[in-house]
Every structure is written in structure tokens, then in C-alpha cells.
PDB file of C-alpha atoms in Angstrom:
ATOM      1  CA  MET T   1    -102.905 -91.618-231.559  1.00 38.00           C
ATOM      2  CA  PRO T   2    -103.894 -94.513-229.200  1.00 40.00           C
ATOM      3  CA  LYS T   3    -106.498 -93.468-226.672  1.00 40.00           C
ATOM      4  CA  THR T   4    -104.271 -94.421-223.728  1.00 41.00           C
ATOM      5  CA  LEU T   5    -101.585 -91.979-224.944  1.00 49.00           C
ATOM      6  CA  THR T   6    -103.841 -89.084-225.640  1.00 74.00           C
ATOM      7  CA  ARG T   7    -103.885 -87.463-222.230  1.00 77.00           C
ATOM      8  CA  PRO T   8    -100.118 -87.759-221.502  1.00 84.00           C
ATOM      9  CA  ALA T   9     -99.356 -86.513-225.030  1.00 83.00           C
ATOM     10  CA  TRP T  10    -101.653 -83.511-224.541  1.00 83.00           C
ATOM     11  CA  LEU T  11    -100.192 -82.698-221.121  1.00 89.00           C
ATOM     12  CA  LEU T  12     -96.658 -82.840-222.499  1.00 91.00           C
ATOM     13  CA  MET T  13     -97.584 -80.661-225.397  1.00 90.00           C
ATOM     14  CA  MET T  14     -99.366 -78.131-223.156  1.00 91.00           C
ATOM     15  CA  ILE T  15     -96.412 -77.904-220.741  1.00 94.00           C
ATOM     16  CA  LEU T  16     -93.881 -77.393-223.561  1.00 95.00           C
ATOM     17  CA  SER T  17     -96.130 -74.864-225.275  1.00 95.00           C
ATOM     18  CA  LEU T  18     -96.600 -72.838-222.081  1.00 95.00           C
ATOM     19  CA  VAL T  19     -92.895 -72.888-221.247  1.00 96.00           C
ATOM     20  CA  VAL T  20     -91.869 -71.773-224.708  1.00 96.00           C
ATOM     21  CA  ALA T  21     -94.593 -69.098-224.906  1.00 96.00           C
ATOM     22  CA  LEU T  22     -93.847 -67.599-221.501  1.00 95.00           C
ATOM     23  CA  THR T  23     -90.097 -67.501-222.121  1.00 95.00           C
ATOM     24  CA  ALA T  24     -90.629 -66.039-225.633  1.00 95.00           C
ATOM     25  CA  TYR T  25     -92.557 -63.087-224.176  1.00 96.00           C
ATOM     26  CA  ARG T  26     -89.299 -61.711-222.770  1.00 95.00           C
ATOM     27  CA  TYR T  27     -88.562 -60.454-226.231  1.00 95.00           C
ATOM     28  CA  LEU T  28     -91.449 -57.956-226.032  1.00 95.00           C
ATOM     29  CA  PRO T  29     -89.776 -55.816-223.283  1.00 94.00           C
ATOM     30  CA  ARG T  30     -86.369 -57.259-224.322  1.00 93.00           C
ATOM     31  CA  ILE T  31     -85.485 -58.343-220.829  1.00 90.00           C
ATOM     32  CA  GLY T  32     -83.160 -61.190-220.020  1.00 84.00           C
ATOM     33  CA  PRO T  33     -80.849 -63.207-222.302  1.00 90.00           C
ATOM     34  CA  LEU T  34     -81.719 -62.539-225.938  1.00 92.00           C
ATOM     35  CA  ALA T  35     -80.359 -64.633-228.784  1.00 90.00           C
ATOM     36  CA  PRO T  36     -77.717 -62.619-230.619  1.00 90.00           C
ATOM     37  CA  ASN T  37     -78.703 -64.001-234.114  1.00 87.00           C
ATOM     38  CA  VAL T  38     -82.321 -62.974-233.445  1.00 91.00           C
ATOM     39  CA  MET T  39     -81.451 -59.443-232.390  1.00 93.00           C
ATOM     40  CA  ALA T  40     -79.030 -59.076-235.348  1.00 92.00           C
ATOM     41  CA  ASN T  41     -81.905 -59.572-237.804  1.00 94.00           C
ATOM     42  CA  ARG T  42     -82.183 -56.458-239.943  1.00 92.00           C
ATOM     43  CA  PHE T  43     -85.955 -56.520-239.686  1.00 95.00           C
ATOM     44  CA  VAL T  44     -86.057 -57.011-235.905  1.00 95.00           C
ATOM     45  CA  ASP T  45     -87.976 -53.721-235.549  1.00 93.00           C
ATOM     46  CA  PRO T  46     -90.953 -53.856-235.682  1.00 92.00           C
ATOM     47  CA  PHE T  47     -91.468 -57.452-236.857  1.00 96.00           C
ATOM     48  CA  LEU T  48     -89.949 -59.232-233.827  1.00 96.00           C
ATOM     49  CA  PHE T  49     -92.662 -57.740-231.606  1.00 96.00           C
ATOM     50  CA  LEU T  50     -95.391 -58.716-234.121  1.00 96.00           C
ATOM     51  CA  HIS T  51     -94.062 -62.268-234.459  1.00 97.00           C
ATOM     52  CA  VAL T  52     -93.456 -62.949-230.747  1.00 97.00           C
ATOM     53  CA  ALA T  53     -96.712 -61.443-229.545  1.00 97.00           C
ATOM     54  CA  GLY T  54     -98.699 -63.470-232.075  1.00 97.00           C
ATOM     55  CA  ALA T  55     -96.829 -66.775-231.954  1.00 97.00           C
ATOM     56  CA  ALA T  56     -96.535 -66.880-228.169  1.00 97.00           C
ATOM     57  CA  THR T  57    -100.256 -66.170-227.776  1.00 97.00           C
ATOM     58  CA  ALA T  58    -101.173 -68.897-230.262  1.00 97.00           C
ATOM     59  CA  LEU T  59     -99.019 -71.313-228.329  1.00 96.00           C
ATOM     60  CA  LEU T  60    -100.823 -70.421-225.092  1.00 95.00           C
ATOM     61  CA  VAL T  61    -104.258 -70.794-226.548  1.00 94.00           C
ATOM     62  CA  GLY T  62    -103.837 -73.702-228.929  1.00 91.00           C
ATOM     63  CA  PRO T  63    -103.591 -76.644-226.533  1.00 90.00           C
ATOM     64  CA  PHE T  64    -106.873 -75.662-224.778  1.00 87.00           C
ATOM     65  CA  GLN T  65    -108.653 -75.363-228.097  1.00 86.00           C
ATOM     66  CA  MET T  66    -107.935 -79.075-228.554  1.00 80.00           C
ATOM     67  CA  LEU T  67    -110.122 -80.103-225.677  1.00 77.00           C
ATOM     68  CA  ALA T  68    -113.444 -81.486-226.900  1.00 75.00           C
ATOM     69  CA  GLY T  69    -114.922 -80.924-223.442  1.00 77.00           C
ATOM     70  CA  VAL T  70    -114.242 -77.184-223.685  1.00 76.00           C
ATOM     71  CA  ARG T  71    -115.852 -77.026-227.108  1.00 77.00           C
ATOM     72  CA  ALA T  72    -118.953 -78.867-225.831  1.00 80.00           C
ATOM     73  CA  ARG T  73    -119.418 -77.107-222.542  1.00 85.00           C
ATOM     74  CA  TRP T  74    -118.295 -73.595-223.428  1.00 84.00           C
ATOM     75  CA  PRO T  75    -118.736 -73.106-227.163  1.00 85.00           C
ATOM     76  CA  ARG T  76    -118.686 -69.288-226.904  1.00 88.00           C
ATOM     77  CA  ALA T  77    -115.355 -69.351-225.053  1.00 86.00           C
ATOM     78  CA  HIS T  78    -114.075 -71.776-227.627  1.00 87.00           C
ATOM     79  CA  ARG T  79    -115.042 -69.473-230.475  1.00 89.00           C
ATOM     80  CA  LEU T  80    -113.576 -66.463-228.703  1.00 92.00           C
ATOM     81  CA  LEU T  81    -110.266 -68.210-228.004  1.00 92.00           C
ATOM     82  CA  GLY T  82    -110.353 -69.511-231.602  1.00 92.00           C
ATOM     83  CA  ARG T  83    -110.355 -65.933-232.864  1.00 95.00           C
ATOM     84  CA  VAL T  84    -107.490 -65.073-230.578  1.00 96.00           C
ATOM     85  CA  TYR T  85    -105.639 -68.121-231.862  1.00 96.00           C
ATOM     86  CA  VAL T  86    -106.200 -67.151-235.507  1.00 97.00           C
ATOM     87  CA  LEU T  87    -105.123 -63.594-234.963  1.00 97.00           C
ATOM     88  CA  GLY T  88    -102.017 -64.832-233.146  1.00 97.00           C
ATOM     89  CA  CYS T  89    -101.112 -67.170-235.971  1.00 97.00           C
ATOM     90  CA  LEU T  90    -101.628 -64.558-238.691  1.00 97.00           C
ATOM     91  CA  SER T  91     -99.596 -61.950-236.693  1.00 97.00           C
ATOM     92  CA  GLY T  92     -96.904 -64.493-235.944  1.00 97.00           C
ATOM     93  CA  GLY T  93     -96.836 -65.643-239.562  1.00 97.00           C
ATOM     94  CA  VAL T  94     -96.525 -62.220-241.090  1.00 97.00           C
ATOM     95  CA  GLY T  95     -93.783 -61.330-238.610  1.00 97.00           C
ATOM     96  CA  GLY T  96     -92.079 -64.610-239.229  1.00 97.00           C
ATOM     97  CA  VAL T  97     -91.971 -64.157-242.999  1.00 98.00           C
ATOM     98  CA  ALA T  98     -90.487 -60.621-242.549  1.00 97.00           C
ATOM     99  CA  LEU T  99     -87.853 -61.884-240.087  1.00 96.00           C
ATOM    100  CA  ALA T 100     -87.007 -64.762-242.404  1.00 96.00           C
ATOM    101  CA  LEU T 101     -86.057 -62.198-245.006  1.00 96.00           C
ATOM    102  CA  GLY T 102     -83.546 -60.681-242.624  1.00 94.00           C
ATOM    103  CA  ALA T 103     -82.171 -63.987-241.284  1.00 92.00           C
ATOM    104  CA  THR T 104     -78.441 -63.767-240.533  1.00 91.00           C
ATOM    105  CA  ALA T 105     -77.881 -67.482-241.361  1.00 91.00           C
ATOM    106  CA  GLY T 106     -78.289 -66.971-245.096  1.00 92.00           C
ATOM    107  CA  PRO T 107     -80.753 -67.889-247.881  1.00 95.00           C
ATOM    108  CA  ILE T 108     -81.358 -71.487-246.751  1.00 96.00           C
ATOM    109  CA  ALA T 109     -82.555 -70.313-243.344  1.00 95.00           C
ATOM    110  CA  THR T 110     -84.614 -67.578-245.108  1.00 96.00           C
ATOM    111  CA  ALA T 111     -86.259 -70.206-247.265  1.00 97.00           C
ATOM    112  CA  GLY T 112     -87.002 -72.563-244.341  1.00 97.00           C
ATOM    113  CA  PHE T 113     -88.499 -69.952-241.996  1.00 97.00           C
ATOM    114  CA  GLY T 114     -90.166 -68.058-244.816  1.00 97.00           C
ATOM    115  CA  LEU T 115     -91.961 -71.180-246.016  1.00 98.00           C
ATOM    116  CA  LEU T 116     -92.992 -71.943-242.449  1.00 98.00           C
ATOM    117  CA  GLY T 117     -94.553 -68.487-242.046  1.00 97.00           C
ATOM    118  CA  ALA T 118     -96.352 -68.758-245.359  1.00 98.00           C
ATOM    119  CA  ALA T 119     -97.659 -72.236-244.644  1.00 98.00           C
ATOM    120  CA  TRP T 120     -98.784 -71.106-241.168  1.00 98.00           C
ATOM    121  CA  ILE T 121    -100.767 -68.211-242.659  1.00 98.00           C
ATOM    122  CA  VAL T 122    -102.339 -70.416-245.377  1.00 98.00           C
ATOM    123  CA  THR T 123    -103.374 -73.299-243.107  1.00 97.00           C
ATOM    124  CA  THR T 124    -104.829 -70.989-240.445  1.00 97.00           C
ATOM    125  CA  THR T 125    -106.706 -68.904-243.023  1.00 97.00           C
ATOM    126  CA  LEU T 126    -108.192 -72.004-244.607  1.00 97.00           C
ATOM    127  CA  ALA T 127    -109.188 -73.322-241.199  1.00 96.00           C
ATOM    128  CA  TRP T 128    -110.932 -70.059-240.341  1.00 95.00           C
ATOM    129  CA  ARG T 129    -112.726 -69.961-243.700  1.00 96.00           C
ATOM    130  CA  ARG T 130    -113.977 -73.540-243.256  1.00 95.00           C
ATOM    131  CA  ALA T 131    -115.362 -72.579-239.814  1.00 93.00           C
ATOM    132  CA  VAL T 132    -117.191 -69.566-241.259  1.00 93.00           C
ATOM    133  CA  GLN T 133    -118.622 -71.834-243.999  1.00 93.00           C
ATOM    134  CA  GLY T 134    -119.808 -74.366-241.438  1.00 91.00           C
ATOM    135  CA  ARG T 135    -117.567 -77.102-242.857  1.00 92.00           C
ATOM    136  CA  ILE T 136    -116.498 -78.182-239.357  1.00 89.00           C
ATOM    137  CA  ALA T 137    -114.735 -81.451-240.148  1.00 90.00           C
ATOM    138  CA  GLU T 138    -112.510 -79.669-242.727  1.00 93.00           C
ATOM    139  CA  HIS T 139    -112.062 -76.791-240.324  1.00 92.00           C
ATOM    140  CA  ARG T 140    -110.702 -79.082-237.654  1.00 91.00           C
ATOM    141  CA  ALA T 141    -108.427 -80.871-240.089  1.00 93.00           C
ATOM    142  CA  TRP T 142    -106.918 -77.544-241.171  1.00 95.00           C
ATOM    143  CA  MET T 143    -106.533 -76.483-237.581  1.00 93.00           C
ATOM    144  CA  ILE T 144    -104.588 -79.628-236.827  1.00 93.00           C
ATOM    145  CA  ARG T 145    -102.219 -78.649-239.594  1.00 95.00           C
ATOM    146  CA  SER T 146    -102.094 -75.072-238.287  1.00 97.00           C
ATOM    147  CA  PHE T 147    -101.277 -76.128-234.803  1.00 95.00           C
ATOM    148  CA  ALA T 148     -98.577 -78.541-236.046  1.00 95.00           C
ATOM    149  CA  LEU T 149     -96.905 -75.492-237.494  1.00 97.00           C
ATOM    150  CA  THR T 150     -97.476 -73.464-234.343  1.00 97.00           C
ATOM    151  CA  LEU T 151     -95.601 -76.172-232.485  1.00 96.00           C
ATOM    152  CA  ALA T 152     -92.565 -75.436-234.656  1.00 97.00           C
ATOM    153  CA  ALA T 153     -91.659 -72.935-231.939  1.00 96.00           C
ATOM    154  CA  VAL T 154     -91.387 -75.896-229.573  1.00 96.00           C
ATOM    155  CA  THR T 155     -89.512 -78.270-231.834  1.00 96.00           C
ATOM    156  CA  LEU T 156     -87.096 -75.507-232.810  1.00 96.00           C
ATOM    157  CA  ARG T 157     -86.100 -75.100-229.167  1.00 94.00           C
ATOM    158  CA  LEU T 158     -85.701 -78.833-228.769  1.00 95.00           C
ATOM    159  CA  TYR T 159     -83.334 -78.977-231.719  1.00 95.00           C
ATOM    160  CA  LEU T 160     -81.143 -76.012-230.667  1.00 92.00           C
ATOM    161  CA  PRO T 161     -79.322 -77.677-227.742  1.00 91.00           C
ATOM    162  CA  LEU T 162     -78.682 -80.718-229.944  1.00 90.00           C
ATOM    163  CA  ALA T 163     -77.243 -78.445-232.668  1.00 87.00           C
ATOM    164  CA  ALA T 164     -74.916 -76.847-230.120  1.00 84.00           C
ATOM    165  CA  MET T 165     -73.580 -80.263-229.098  1.00 87.00           C
ATOM    166  CA  GLY T 166     -73.469 -81.795-232.552  1.00 81.00           C
ATOM    167  CA  PRO T 167     -70.496 -82.184-234.913  1.00 86.00           C
ATOM    168  CA  LEU T 168     -71.653 -79.600-237.419  1.00 86.00           C
ATOM    169  CA  PRO T 169     -70.955 -75.854-237.042  1.00 89.00           C
ATOM    170  CA  PHE T 170     -73.935 -74.214-235.390  1.00 89.00           C
ATOM    171  CA  VAL T 171     -74.812 -72.069-238.389  1.00 91.00           C
ATOM    172  CA  GLU T 172     -74.980 -75.125-240.624  1.00 93.00           C
ATOM    173  CA  ALA T 173     -77.186 -76.996-238.175  1.00 93.00           C
ATOM    174  CA  TYR T 174     -79.349 -73.934-237.758  1.00 93.00           C
ATOM    175  CA  ARG T 175     -80.038 -73.874-241.535  1.00 95.00           C
ATOM    176  CA  ALA T 176     -81.235 -77.491-241.360  1.00 95.00           C
ATOM    177  CA  ILE T 177     -83.408 -76.662-238.316  1.00 96.00           C
ATOM    178  CA  ALA T 178     -85.145 -73.952-240.337  1.00 96.00           C
ATOM    179  CA  PHE T 179     -86.849 -76.923-242.135  1.00 97.00           C
ATOM    180  CA  LEU T 180     -86.608 -79.613-239.512  1.00 96.00           C
ATOM    181  CA  CYS T 181     -88.613 -77.582-236.932  1.00 96.00           C
ATOM    182  CA  TRP T 182     -91.768 -77.714-239.015  1.00 97.00           C
ATOM    183  CA  VAL T 183     -91.699 -80.120-241.928  1.00 97.00           C
ATOM    184  CA  PRO T 184     -91.774 -83.293-239.732  1.00 97.00           C
ATOM    185  CA  ASN T 185     -94.586 -81.650-237.646  1.00 96.00           C
ATOM    186  CA  LEU T 186     -96.692 -81.201-240.736  1.00 96.00           C
ATOM    187  CA  LEU T 187     -95.979 -84.657-242.076  1.00 96.00           C
ATOM    188  CA  LEU T 188     -97.004 -86.198-238.765  1.00 93.00           C
ATOM    189  CA  ALA T 189    -100.242 -84.203-238.823  1.00 92.00           C
ATOM    190  CA  GLU T 190    -100.900 -85.406-242.358  1.00 93.00           C
ATOM    191  CA  ALA T 191    -100.198 -89.019-241.326  1.00 92.00           C
ATOM    192  CA  TRP T 192    -102.543 -88.739-238.375  1.00 88.00           C
ATOM    193  CA  LEU T 193    -105.325 -87.238-240.543  1.00 89.00           C
ATOM    194  CA  PHE T 194    -104.815 -89.900-243.232  1.00 88.00           C
ATOM    195  CA  ALA T 195    -104.972 -92.726-240.646  1.00 85.00           C
ATOM    196  CA  ALA T 196    -108.208 -91.522-239.112  1.00 70.00           C
ATOM    197  CA  PRO T 197    -109.780 -88.926-241.470  1.00 54.00           C
ATOM    198  CA  SER T 198    -113.319 -89.242-240.139  1.00 52.00           C
ATOM    199  CA  SER T 199    -112.705 -89.800-236.439  1.00 43.00           C
ATOM    200  CA  ALA T 200    -109.622 -87.689-235.809  1.00 43.00           C
ATOM    201  CA  PRO T 201    -111.450 -84.525-234.692  1.00 44.00           C
ATOM    202  CA  SER T 202    -113.644 -86.321-232.117  1.00 41.00           C
ATOM    203  CA  ARG T 203    -111.892 -89.557-231.114  1.00 39.00           C
ATOM    204  CA  SER T 204    -111.620 -88.594-227.472  1.00 38.00           C
ATOM    205  CA  ASN T 205    -112.094 -85.700-225.084  1.00 39.00           C
ATOM    206  CA  LEU T 206    -108.599 -84.574-226.037  1.00 40.00           C
ATOM    207  CA  SER T 207    -109.060 -84.604-229.780  1.00 42.00           C
ATOM    208  CA  PRO T 208    -106.587 -82.385-231.646  1.00 42.00           C
ATOM    209  CA  SER T 209    -108.505 -79.444-233.110  1.00 42.00           C
ATOM    210  CA  PRO T 210    -107.493 -75.965-231.898  1.00 42.00           C
ATOM    211  CA  ALA T 211    -110.550 -74.609-233.617  1.00 41.00           C
ATOM    212  CA  ALA T 212    -111.544 -71.081-234.330  1.00 43.00           C
ATOM    213  CA  GLY T 213    -115.220 -71.728-234.283  1.00 44.00           C
ATOM    214  CA  GLY T 214    -115.941 -75.478-234.642  1.00 41.00           C
TER     215      GLY T 214
END
């Protein structure tokens, strides 16, 4: 990412993450408009609560973990928020896998969202393990992958209005979105890491690494 685009990109990501997280929290008390396909999931209780509480919290915390200035000035706060982020991802991932098994859009949607949940758990766990082992560069690289998957909650909601206006039946478009909401995110993260494998975690004061303890 060019240095001149880092701050605007981070601000946009932070705003979108906060908006999606805060609106998603309405599913905890189940107040306001709730998506019928979500509420029709046969595993909605108790896994919707587990998924929303974890995923929304990870979205709130993740963007601030990317700030190198926070890591440098307040390392204890960074490590504490990192643990919150990891717990949020693991909770959200477990809940997401369970909800995928009960998806009303059929086996393609189940596969897409199930793989997302599994990849989210794996990348976050590997990032945490690398931090514990003191392998900080690897830790940050895995956290970039983890947060790319966390942002699937944002890209999903960007796709949904387009699906509603598109030529395909919504259910068909939703099945495609089950993969499109996260596969391109992960590919972009890999491309970014490949382009700057050594400098990516510390290129600027807004370097992408929502770390658990790095």
C-alpha cells in the first residue's frame, strides 16, 4: 500500500468496521430489523449470540491494533486488546461454523461460510501461537490474514445491496457472496505480504498488524 494512501485507507476501514460492528450488536438483544434468513437458521440459538458477540468485538478492536504508534507507546494495552481480539475471532469463528451448518441458502452457502469460519480460527490461532513463541514478524503476517477474514463482515454487507439490485435471484447471489465476502480479502492480504514480506508490518505508523502480543 503506498504510504500516501495508508491513512485514508485505515480511516475508511475503521469507519466501516465500527458501523458494521455497532449495527451487528442489535442481534444480541434482538432489537430492530433482523434479517429473516439469519433468524431462520436452525442453529440460531445459541450460536448467533456467540458469533455476533465475538465477530463484532473483533471488528471494533482490530483497526486499532494496526496502529504501530499504539504498539510502541502502549504495549500492555496492545497486548490486552490483542487477547480480546483473539477471543473475539475464536468465538465468532466457532459460532460462524455452527451457523453455516444451519444456513437456509443450501450447501454452497454452508461451504462458503463454513470455510470462512474455519480459516478465521486457523489464522488467528497461528497468529497467537507465533506471538507466544516470540516470532513477531510471522505473528503480524498471520494477523494480517486474520483481520482480512474479520473484514468479511464488512465486505459481506457491501455485496448485499448489489445482490438485491442484480439480475440474479437473491438466493443465488447470496451463495456466491458466501465465498466472495472473504476469498478476495485473503488473496489481497497474501498479495500485500508477498509484495513487501519484510517491511509490511512496520512500513508506517499505520502498518497492518492487529496483533495479539507483537
